[in-house]
Short mmCIF file of C-alpha atoms and ligand atoms in Angstrom, two decimals:
data_model
loop_
_atom_site.label_atom_id
_atom_site.label_comp_id
_atom_site.label_asym_id
_atom_site.label_seq_id
_atom_site.Cartn_x
_atom_site.Cartn_y
_atom_site.Cartn_z
CA MET A 1 73.38 36.81 105.77
CA LYS A 2 75.35 39.88 106.69
CA MET A 3 76.13 39.98 110.38
CA SER A 4 74.81 42.95 112.23
CA ASP A 5 76.74 45.06 114.65
CA PHE A 6 75.20 43.83 117.88
CA ALA A 7 75.16 40.26 116.68
CA SER A 8 78.85 40.45 115.89
CA MET A 9 79.52 42.12 119.23
CA LEU A 10 77.73 39.29 121.01
CA ALA A 11 79.51 36.70 118.87
CA SER A 12 82.83 38.22 119.83
CA PHE A 13 81.86 38.32 123.47
CA LYS A 14 80.80 34.68 123.39
CA SER A 15 83.97 33.66 121.61
CA ASN A 16 86.15 35.42 124.17
CA ALA A 17 84.14 33.99 127.04
CA VAL A 18 84.56 30.44 125.77
CA ALA A 19 88.29 30.99 125.27
CA SER A 20 88.73 32.27 128.80
CA ALA A 21 86.61 29.44 130.23
CA SER A 22 88.67 26.77 128.52
CA THR A 23 91.88 28.13 129.97
CA SER A 24 90.50 28.29 133.49
CA SER A 25 88.31 25.30 133.56
CA SER A 26 55.84 37.43 112.94
CA LYS A 27 54.23 38.51 112.04
CA SER A 28 55.11 40.97 109.25
CA SER A 29 53.65 44.42 109.42
CA ALA A 30 50.50 45.32 107.58
CA LEU A 31 51.90 48.73 106.84
CA PRO A 32 54.74 49.62 104.50
CA GLN A 33 56.45 51.67 107.22
CA SER A 34 57.57 48.54 108.99
CA SER A 35 59.91 47.46 106.26
CA SER A 36 61.34 50.89 105.54
CA THR A 37 62.37 53.76 107.75
CA SER A 38 59.66 56.30 108.41
CA PRO A 39 60.52 60.02 108.49
CA SER A 40 60.09 60.16 112.24
CA GLN A 41 62.47 57.26 112.67
CA GLN A 42 64.97 58.85 110.33
CA ARG A 43 64.81 61.94 112.48
CA SER A 44 65.21 59.95 115.66
CA MET A 45 68.19 58.12 114.17
CA THR A 46 69.98 61.42 113.74
CA ARG A 47 69.33 62.70 117.25
CA LYS A 48 72.18 63.66 119.53
CA ARG A 49 73.77 60.88 121.50
CA PRO A 50 76.02 61.23 124.50
CA HIS A 51 79.68 60.48 124.03
CA PRO A 52 81.00 57.52 125.96
CA ASP A 53 82.89 58.43 129.07
CA PRO A 54 86.35 56.78 128.94
CA ALA A 55 86.48 56.96 132.74
CA ASP A 56 83.77 54.35 133.16
CA GLY A 57 85.17 51.81 130.78
CA ALA A 58 83.14 52.90 127.82
CA HIS A 59 86.11 52.37 125.54
CA ASN A 60 86.28 48.66 126.36
CA ILE A 61 83.62 47.80 123.91
CA VAL A 62 84.46 44.13 123.39
CA VAL A 63 86.97 41.87 125.04
CA GLY A 64 90.36 42.40 123.49
CA HIS A 65 89.24 45.33 121.36
CA THR A 66 89.97 48.71 122.82
CA HIS A 67 88.39 51.80 121.31
CA THR A 68 89.65 55.08 122.59
CA ALA A 69 87.50 57.40 120.51
CA GLY A 70 83.75 57.25 120.05
CA PRO A 71 83.52 55.56 116.65
CA SER A 72 80.36 55.78 114.65
CA PHE A 73 77.97 52.91 115.27
CA PRO A 74 78.18 51.09 111.89
CA SER A 75 81.97 50.94 111.82
CA MET A 76 82.38 50.14 115.50
CA HIS A 77 82.56 46.37 115.20
CA GLU A 78 83.85 45.99 111.69
CA SER A 79 86.99 44.10 112.67
CA VAL A 80 84.94 41.81 114.88
CA ARG A 81 82.45 41.24 112.10
CA HIS A 82 85.09 39.85 109.77
CA LYS A 83 86.57 37.60 112.44
CA HIS A 84 83.39 35.89 113.56
CA GLN A 85 81.43 34.99 110.47
CA THR A 86 80.26 31.77 112.11
CA TYR A 87 77.75 33.48 114.38
CA GLN A 88 74.43 31.68 114.01
CA GLY A 89 72.19 33.93 116.05
CA GLY A 90 70.62 32.85 119.31
CA GLY A 91 70.48 34.26 122.77
CA GLY A 92 74.06 34.18 123.96
CA ASP A 93 74.05 30.55 125.12
CA ASP A 94 77.83 30.24 125.27
CA ILE A 95 78.12 32.94 127.89
CA GLY A 96 74.75 32.15 129.44
CA PHE A 97 73.50 35.72 129.42
CA GLU A 98 70.03 35.86 128.03
CA LEU A 99 68.09 39.08 128.00
CA SER A 100 64.58 37.86 128.78
CA PHE A 101 62.45 40.97 128.64
CA LEU A 102 62.30 44.64 127.84
CA VAL A 103 59.56 47.05 128.85
CA ILE A 104 59.70 49.40 125.87
CA GLY A 105 57.10 51.98 126.85
CA ALA A 106 55.13 53.98 126.79
CA GLN A 107 56.83 56.90 128.43
CA LYS A 108 54.60 58.19 131.29
CA ALA A 109 52.41 55.06 131.27
CA GLY A 110 53.12 53.60 134.69
CA THR A 111 56.46 51.99 133.88
CA SER A 112 57.95 53.13 137.21
CA TRP A 113 55.03 51.48 138.99
CA LEU A 114 55.78 48.26 137.13
CA HIS A 115 59.48 48.61 137.92
CA ALA A 116 58.77 48.99 141.63
CA LEU A 117 56.61 45.86 141.68
CA LEU A 118 58.99 43.76 139.60
CA GLN A 119 61.70 44.72 142.06
CA LYS A 120 59.51 43.45 144.90
CA CYS A 121 58.92 40.20 143.00
CA SER A 122 62.52 39.70 142.00
CA PRO A 123 63.71 37.69 145.06
CA THR A 124 60.98 35.09 144.68
CA THR A 125 60.72 34.93 140.91
CA ARG A 126 64.39 35.23 139.91
CA ILE A 127 63.76 38.38 137.94
CA SER A 128 66.89 40.45 137.67
CA LEU A 129 66.60 44.16 136.98
CA PRO A 130 69.53 46.53 136.59
CA ARG A 131 71.15 47.26 139.95
CA GLU A 132 71.57 51.01 139.86
CA GLN A 133 68.67 52.53 138.00
CA LYS A 134 65.42 51.82 136.28
CA GLU A 135 66.38 52.99 132.82
CA VAL A 136 69.61 51.68 131.33
CA HIS A 137 69.20 53.20 127.84
CA PHE A 138 71.70 50.72 126.40
CA TRP A 139 70.00 50.21 123.08
CA ASP A 140 69.53 53.90 122.36
CA TRP A 141 72.31 55.83 124.10
CA HIS A 142 74.94 53.51 125.57
CA TYR A 143 75.44 50.85 122.91
CA ARG A 144 78.97 52.15 122.33
CA LYS A 145 79.86 50.87 125.76
CA GLY A 146 79.32 47.32 124.57
CA PHE A 147 77.71 44.19 125.95
CA GLN A 148 80.08 43.86 128.87
CA TRP A 149 78.95 47.23 130.12
CA TYR A 150 75.33 46.21 129.56
CA ILE A 151 75.72 42.90 131.38
CA ARG A 152 77.50 44.69 134.25
CA GLN A 153 74.31 46.66 134.88
CA PHE A 154 72.75 43.39 136.07
CA ASP A 155 73.71 41.09 138.90
CA TYR A 156 75.12 38.64 136.41
CA PRO A 157 77.66 36.32 138.01
CA ARG A 158 81.01 36.37 136.25
CA LYS A 159 81.48 32.69 137.05
CA LYS A 160 78.67 31.94 134.63
CA LEU A 161 81.28 32.42 131.94
CA SER A 162 82.85 29.16 133.09
CA LEU A 163 82.04 25.98 131.21
CA THR A 164 82.27 23.99 134.46
CA HIS A 165 79.45 26.08 135.83
CA LYS A 166 77.38 25.34 132.73
CA LYS A 167 77.77 21.60 133.32
CA THR A 168 75.84 21.88 136.57
CA GLY A 169 72.75 22.25 134.44
CA GLU A 170 71.71 25.59 135.90
CA GLY A 171 69.85 27.85 133.58
CA THR A 172 67.18 25.61 132.09
CA PRO A 173 64.41 27.75 130.56
CA SER A 174 61.89 27.50 133.42
CA THR A 175 64.38 28.14 136.21
CA ALA A 176 66.81 30.56 134.58
CA THR A 177 67.10 34.07 135.92
CA LYS A 178 65.07 36.48 133.82
CA TYR A 179 67.25 39.48 133.06
CA GLY A 180 65.38 42.47 131.80
CA GLU A 181 65.04 46.21 131.95
CA ILE A 182 62.59 49.03 131.55
CA THR A 183 63.47 51.91 129.28
CA PRO A 184 60.23 53.48 128.03
CA CYS A 185 61.86 55.24 125.08
CA TYR A 186 62.91 51.95 123.46
CA VAL A 187 59.62 51.75 121.60
CA VAL A 188 60.86 54.45 119.21
CA LEU A 189 64.10 52.63 118.38
CA PRO A 190 64.78 52.48 114.64
CA PRO A 191 64.06 49.22 112.79
CA SER A 192 67.79 48.54 112.35
CA THR A 193 68.31 48.45 116.14
CA ILE A 194 65.19 46.35 116.66
CA SER A 195 66.61 43.91 114.14
CA GLU A 196 69.92 43.83 116.08
CA ILE A 197 68.06 43.13 119.29
CA HIS A 198 66.15 40.33 117.63
CA GLN A 199 69.30 38.75 116.22
CA CYS A 200 70.93 38.81 119.64
CA PHE A 201 67.88 37.73 121.66
CA PRO A 202 65.23 36.13 119.46
CA ASN A 203 63.29 34.82 122.48
CA LEU A 204 63.05 38.24 124.11
CA LYS A 205 59.66 39.18 125.56
CA LEU A 206 58.44 42.74 125.10
CA ILE A 207 55.96 44.72 127.13
CA PHE A 208 54.28 47.99 126.19
CA ILE A 209 51.79 49.85 128.39
CA ALA A 210 49.36 51.95 126.39
CA ARG A 211 47.96 55.00 128.14
CA ASP A 212 45.30 57.41 126.90
CA MET A 213 47.23 59.52 124.45
CA VAL A 214 46.08 62.89 125.73
CA ASP A 215 46.92 62.08 129.34
CA ARG A 216 50.26 60.57 128.38
CA VAL A 217 51.53 63.43 126.27
CA TRP A 218 50.31 65.98 128.82
CA SER A 219 52.16 64.12 131.55
CA ALA A 220 55.28 64.03 129.35
CA MET A 221 55.10 67.76 128.65
CA ILE A 222 54.72 68.52 132.34
CA MET A 223 57.76 66.37 133.09
CA GLU A 224 59.73 68.13 130.40
CA LEU A 225 58.80 71.50 131.83
CA ARG A 226 59.84 70.36 135.29
CA ASP A 227 63.15 69.07 133.92
CA GLN A 228 63.96 72.53 132.67
CA ASN A 229 64.34 73.38 136.31
CA SER A 230 67.55 71.41 136.28
CA GLY A 231 68.84 73.56 133.43
CA ARG A 232 67.77 71.46 130.47
CA LYS A 233 66.12 73.04 127.48
CA ALA A 234 62.72 71.80 126.32
CA GLY A 235 63.14 68.50 124.53
CA GLU A 236 66.76 68.03 125.51
CA PHE A 237 66.01 65.12 127.84
CA ALA A 238 64.28 63.11 125.18
CA GLU A 239 66.80 64.06 122.51
CA GLY A 240 69.50 62.14 124.28
CA VAL A 241 70.97 64.05 127.20
CA ILE A 242 71.11 61.60 130.06
CA PRO A 243 69.63 62.75 133.32
CA GLY A 244 72.42 62.60 135.83
CA ASP A 245 75.21 62.85 133.29
CA ASP A 246 75.16 66.63 133.20
CA THR A 247 74.89 66.66 136.99
CA ARG A 248 77.93 64.40 137.17
CA ARG A 249 79.86 66.60 134.76
CA LEU A 250 78.94 69.75 136.68
CA ALA A 251 79.88 68.06 139.96
CA LYS A 252 83.31 67.25 138.52
CA GLU A 253 83.63 70.90 137.65
CA GLY A 254 82.75 71.78 141.24
CA ARG A 255 79.34 73.33 140.71
CA SER A 256 75.77 72.18 140.83
CA SER A 257 73.43 72.60 137.89
CA ASN A 258 71.76 75.60 139.50
CA SER A 259 74.58 76.99 141.58
CA SER A 260 75.46 79.71 139.09
CA MET A 261 71.94 81.13 139.48
CA SER A 262 70.80 83.59 142.06
CA VAL A 263 67.97 82.61 144.38
CA ALA A 264 65.66 84.93 142.44
CA GLN A 265 66.62 83.27 139.17
CA GLN A 266 66.05 79.84 140.64
CA ARG A 267 62.66 80.92 141.93
CA ARG A 268 61.75 82.35 138.52
CA MET A 269 62.78 79.07 136.91
CA GLN A 270 60.67 77.10 139.34
CA GLN A 271 57.71 79.33 138.54
CA GLN A 272 58.25 78.73 134.83
CA SER A 273 58.22 75.00 135.39
CA LEU A 274 54.61 75.16 136.56
CA PRO A 275 52.16 74.25 133.78
CA SER A 276 50.06 77.30 134.69
CA SER A 277 52.95 79.59 133.75
CA GLN A 278 52.94 78.42 130.14
CA THR A 279 50.52 79.41 127.39
CA ASP A 280 48.46 77.04 125.28
CA ALA A 281 50.66 78.01 122.33
CA TYR A 282 53.74 76.80 124.19
CA PHE A 283 52.20 73.37 124.83
CA LEU A 284 50.88 73.06 121.29
CA GLU A 285 54.33 73.81 119.93
CA ARG A 286 55.89 71.20 122.20
CA LEU A 287 53.14 68.71 121.30
CA ARG A 288 54.17 68.91 117.64
CA SER A 289 57.88 68.59 118.39
CA GLU A 290 59.60 65.40 117.29
CA THR A 291 60.03 64.29 120.89
CA HIS A 292 56.35 64.22 121.72
CA ALA A 293 54.93 63.52 118.26
CA SER A 294 56.97 60.38 117.84
CA ARG A 295 56.16 59.05 121.31
CA SER A 296 52.47 59.61 120.62
CA ASP A 297 52.60 57.44 117.52
CA TYR A 298 52.35 54.07 119.27
CA ALA A 299 51.22 52.12 116.21
CA THR A 300 53.99 53.08 113.80
CA HIS A 301 56.65 52.21 116.33
CA LEU A 302 55.06 49.02 117.61
CA ARG A 303 54.65 47.82 114.04
CA ASN A 304 58.43 47.98 113.74
CA TRP A 305 58.69 45.57 116.67
CA TYR A 306 55.98 43.31 115.25
CA ALA A 307 57.98 43.20 112.01
CA HIS A 308 60.84 41.48 113.85
CA PHE A 309 59.32 39.65 116.81
CA PRO A 310 56.44 37.18 116.78
CA ALA A 311 53.16 38.66 118.01
CA LYS A 312 53.14 36.32 121.02
CA SER A 313 56.39 37.92 122.24
CA ILE A 314 54.73 41.32 122.56
CA LEU A 315 52.32 42.08 125.39
CA ILE A 316 50.34 45.31 125.20
CA ILE A 317 48.80 46.37 128.49
CA ASP A 318 45.89 48.73 128.94
CA TYR A 319 47.13 51.41 131.38
CA LYS A 320 43.63 51.71 132.87
CA GLU A 321 44.03 48.22 134.28
CA ILE A 322 46.87 49.41 136.51
CA ASP A 323 44.10 51.19 138.36
CA THR A 324 41.29 48.64 138.02
CA ASP A 325 43.26 45.40 138.32
CA PRO A 326 46.87 46.06 139.34
CA ARG A 327 47.45 42.48 140.49
CA GLY A 328 46.11 41.14 137.20
CA VAL A 329 48.50 43.39 135.27
CA LEU A 330 51.49 42.30 137.31
CA ARG A 331 50.57 38.66 136.97
CA ALA A 332 50.16 38.97 133.21
CA VAL A 333 53.59 40.58 132.98
CA LEU A 334 55.24 37.89 135.10
CA VAL A 335 53.72 35.07 133.08
CA HIS A 336 54.63 36.81 129.82
CA ILE A 337 58.22 37.08 131.01
CA GLY A 338 58.24 33.33 131.57
CA ILE A 339 57.52 32.93 135.28
CA GLU A 340 55.41 29.84 136.01
CA GLU A 341 51.70 30.60 136.61
CA ASP A 342 51.76 29.31 140.19
CA GLU A 343 54.87 31.23 141.05
CA ALA A 344 53.48 34.44 139.54
CA LYS A 345 50.22 34.01 141.43
CA ALA A 346 51.99 33.41 144.72
CA CYS A 347 54.22 36.43 144.26
CA VAL A 348 51.34 38.76 143.39
CA GLU A 349 49.19 37.53 146.25
CA ALA A 350 51.97 38.09 148.74
CA LEU A 351 52.00 41.82 147.98
CA GLN A 352 50.08 44.24 150.16
CA ASP A 353 47.24 46.30 148.72
CA GLU A 354 49.14 49.54 149.37
CA GLU A 355 52.07 48.19 147.42
CA VAL A 356 50.15 47.31 144.29
CA ARG A 357 48.02 50.47 144.42
CA GLN A 358 50.82 52.92 145.08
CA LYS A 359 51.33 55.76 142.62
CA VAL A 360 54.92 55.86 141.49
CA ASN A 361 56.47 58.81 139.68
CA ALA A 362 53.29 60.88 139.64
CA ALA A 363 53.51 64.32 138.03
CA THR A 364 52.45 65.96 141.25
CA SER A 365 53.19 64.79 144.73
CA GLY A 366 50.79 64.86 147.61
CA SER A 367 47.24 63.62 147.86
CA ASN A 368 45.54 66.72 146.50
CA ALA A 369 43.39 65.41 143.64
CA ASP A 370 43.17 68.93 142.16
CA THR A 371 46.82 68.82 141.23
CA THR A 372 46.93 65.57 139.28
CA SER A 373 48.15 66.06 135.74
CA GLN A 374 44.74 65.22 134.25
CA CYS A 375 43.05 67.69 136.56
CA LEU A 376 45.46 70.44 135.52
CA LEU A 377 44.57 69.77 131.90
CA SER A 378 40.83 69.67 132.50
CA GLN A 379 41.15 73.24 133.78
CA ARG A 380 42.19 74.21 130.24
CA PRO A 381 39.41 72.80 128.02
CA SER A 382 40.50 74.55 124.83
CA LEU A 383 44.04 73.22 125.11
CA LYS A 384 42.72 69.77 125.94
CA LYS A 385 40.49 69.80 122.85
CA GLN A 386 43.43 70.78 120.63
CA ILE A 387 45.59 68.01 122.08
CA GLN A 388 42.74 65.54 121.56
CA ASP A 389 42.40 66.62 117.91
CA TYR A 390 46.14 66.24 117.39
CA VAL A 391 46.50 62.74 118.84
CA ARG A 392 43.21 61.34 117.47
CA PRO A 393 44.75 59.92 114.24
CA PHE A 394 47.42 58.19 116.33
CA ALA A 395 44.74 56.69 118.58
CA VAL A 396 42.69 55.52 115.56
CA GLU A 397 45.76 53.83 114.07
CA PHE A 398 46.69 52.23 117.38
CA ASN A 399 43.17 50.92 117.90
CA LEU A 400 43.33 49.34 114.45
CA MET A 401 46.53 47.64 115.47
CA LEU A 402 44.96 46.39 118.71
CA LYS A 403 42.12 44.92 116.66
CA GLU A 404 44.55 43.21 114.27
CA GLN A 405 46.37 41.72 117.24
CA GLY A 406 43.17 40.41 118.81
CA TYR A 407 42.96 42.75 121.84
CA ASN A 408 39.42 43.49 123.01
CA TRP A 409 40.03 46.93 124.51
CA ARG A 410 40.60 50.30 122.84
CA LEU A 411 42.01 53.71 123.69
CA ASN A 412 39.85 56.84 123.60
CA GLU A 413 39.81 58.43 120.17
N1 LIG B 1 49.33 52.88 140.48
C1 LIG B 1 49.18 53.75 139.47
N2 LIG B 1 47.98 53.86 138.87
C2 LIG B 1 47.81 54.72 137.86
N3 LIG B 1 48.79 55.52 137.37
C3 LIG B 1 49.99 55.45 137.96
C4 LIG B 1 50.26 54.55 139.01
N4 LIG B 1 51.54 54.72 139.36
C5 LIG B 1 52.05 55.66 138.56
N5 LIG B 1 51.13 56.11 137.72
C6 LIG B 1 51.28 57.20 136.73
O1 LIG B 1 52.22 56.86 135.72
C7 LIG B 1 52.83 58.06 135.26
C8 LIG B 1 54.34 57.88 135.31
O2 LIG B 1 54.67 56.94 134.33
P1 LIG B 1 56.14 56.40 134.16
O3 LIG B 1 56.65 55.94 135.45
O4 LIG B 1 56.10 55.42 133.05
O5 LIG B 1 56.91 57.71 133.70
S1 LIG B 1 58.38 57.74 133.09
O6 LIG B 1 58.25 57.59 131.63
O7 LIG B 1 59.18 56.69 133.69
O8 LIG B 1 58.90 59.09 133.46
C9 LIG B 1 52.41 59.18 136.17
O9 LIG B 1 51.35 59.87 135.52
P2 LIG B 1 51.11 61.45 135.76
O10 LIG B 1 50.92 61.63 137.22
O11 LIG B 1 49.89 61.77 134.95
O12 LIG B 1 52.34 62.12 135.26
C10 LIG B 1 51.90 58.41 137.39
O13 LIG B 1 50.96 59.12 138.14
#
């Protein structure tokens, strides 16, 4: 079998780790789209990606292999591929790093809420999330930086690379640290990347939160509008410009993203970022854009994951339960990740009510119920109806998938 790029990168990393240690001590899809690349995926595969920043070590893609330019993805690990044909797959046992879980979406479906609670659970359940930020975007934007960069995002002890450390017996499946991350856009990754992920981490657990499609896309469009305040064009965020990266670049150049604007211009921009300032036509145009259309098509994208991972590895959560049974949702996630039932129960029960019921990353701040994103949409019934009509086929398809997978709940159609 031809080795894939990430698999060869991991094989190389493992091989180098072992060398350094010795010196120092499915379900297949029911739809044809799953085996081929759908048009939306082809489009997303061609989207803009940020260039690696040599200043942060992006060029050190694998140990002993220095890349100074940003090579194209398929050729990136060619030399490594030919050197390490013995790679057998598996989860990186030689170096000990095992990615245990990914929350792959949906965007605007309570993933920040889940992140906040997993962080609270991490000391008692040995869950390890990335140190700096919620969304790492390794598998879509930063893969050029390589596994070492990825592993550095976690509190992964370097000494784990030592064989002596391995002999202590730490890291048995039930007690091992569960490394994982939450990047809601991963659900739309192309099948080739999903296959890479599976080859590297076949035991990976996946979590997807499914929110009502109208509410989700409306929330996403409001966020996009708000992001324009920071100087981004509509859709630019989701097309691959990393939040923070442009700020960092502008800071290096000695200006803030809005500093070149007058106060009046900034005020005008803030006004334009309010949903009420935009026409129905604007939102309908954005709704049909690749960014929002593809993220609304839960079923097509999830089927790509089901084509590579066994169904039991994928947990789909009903967003409504975050409201009706937040502790139950958290417990289900913990158990799915591999935390023992008792441990998960104890962790969830130790949390305060305010903690599990908190709203994280809401479209509008403050307690005014009239300004929630859903309320803003209900004030525009004609627009809401058109959004409902647009997403209905996606909801029908997703509900079919839920039925196939044995779930007993459905989204609104
Ligand atoms: N506890 C709780 N219960 C119900 N809903 C909640 C909760 N916490 C967050 N949220 C809502 O989730 C929306 C944000 O989702 P994400 O954090 O996934 O957004 S993002 O993709 O990371 O930007 C965002 O939805 P909107 O307010 O409609 O935008 C949040 O309000």
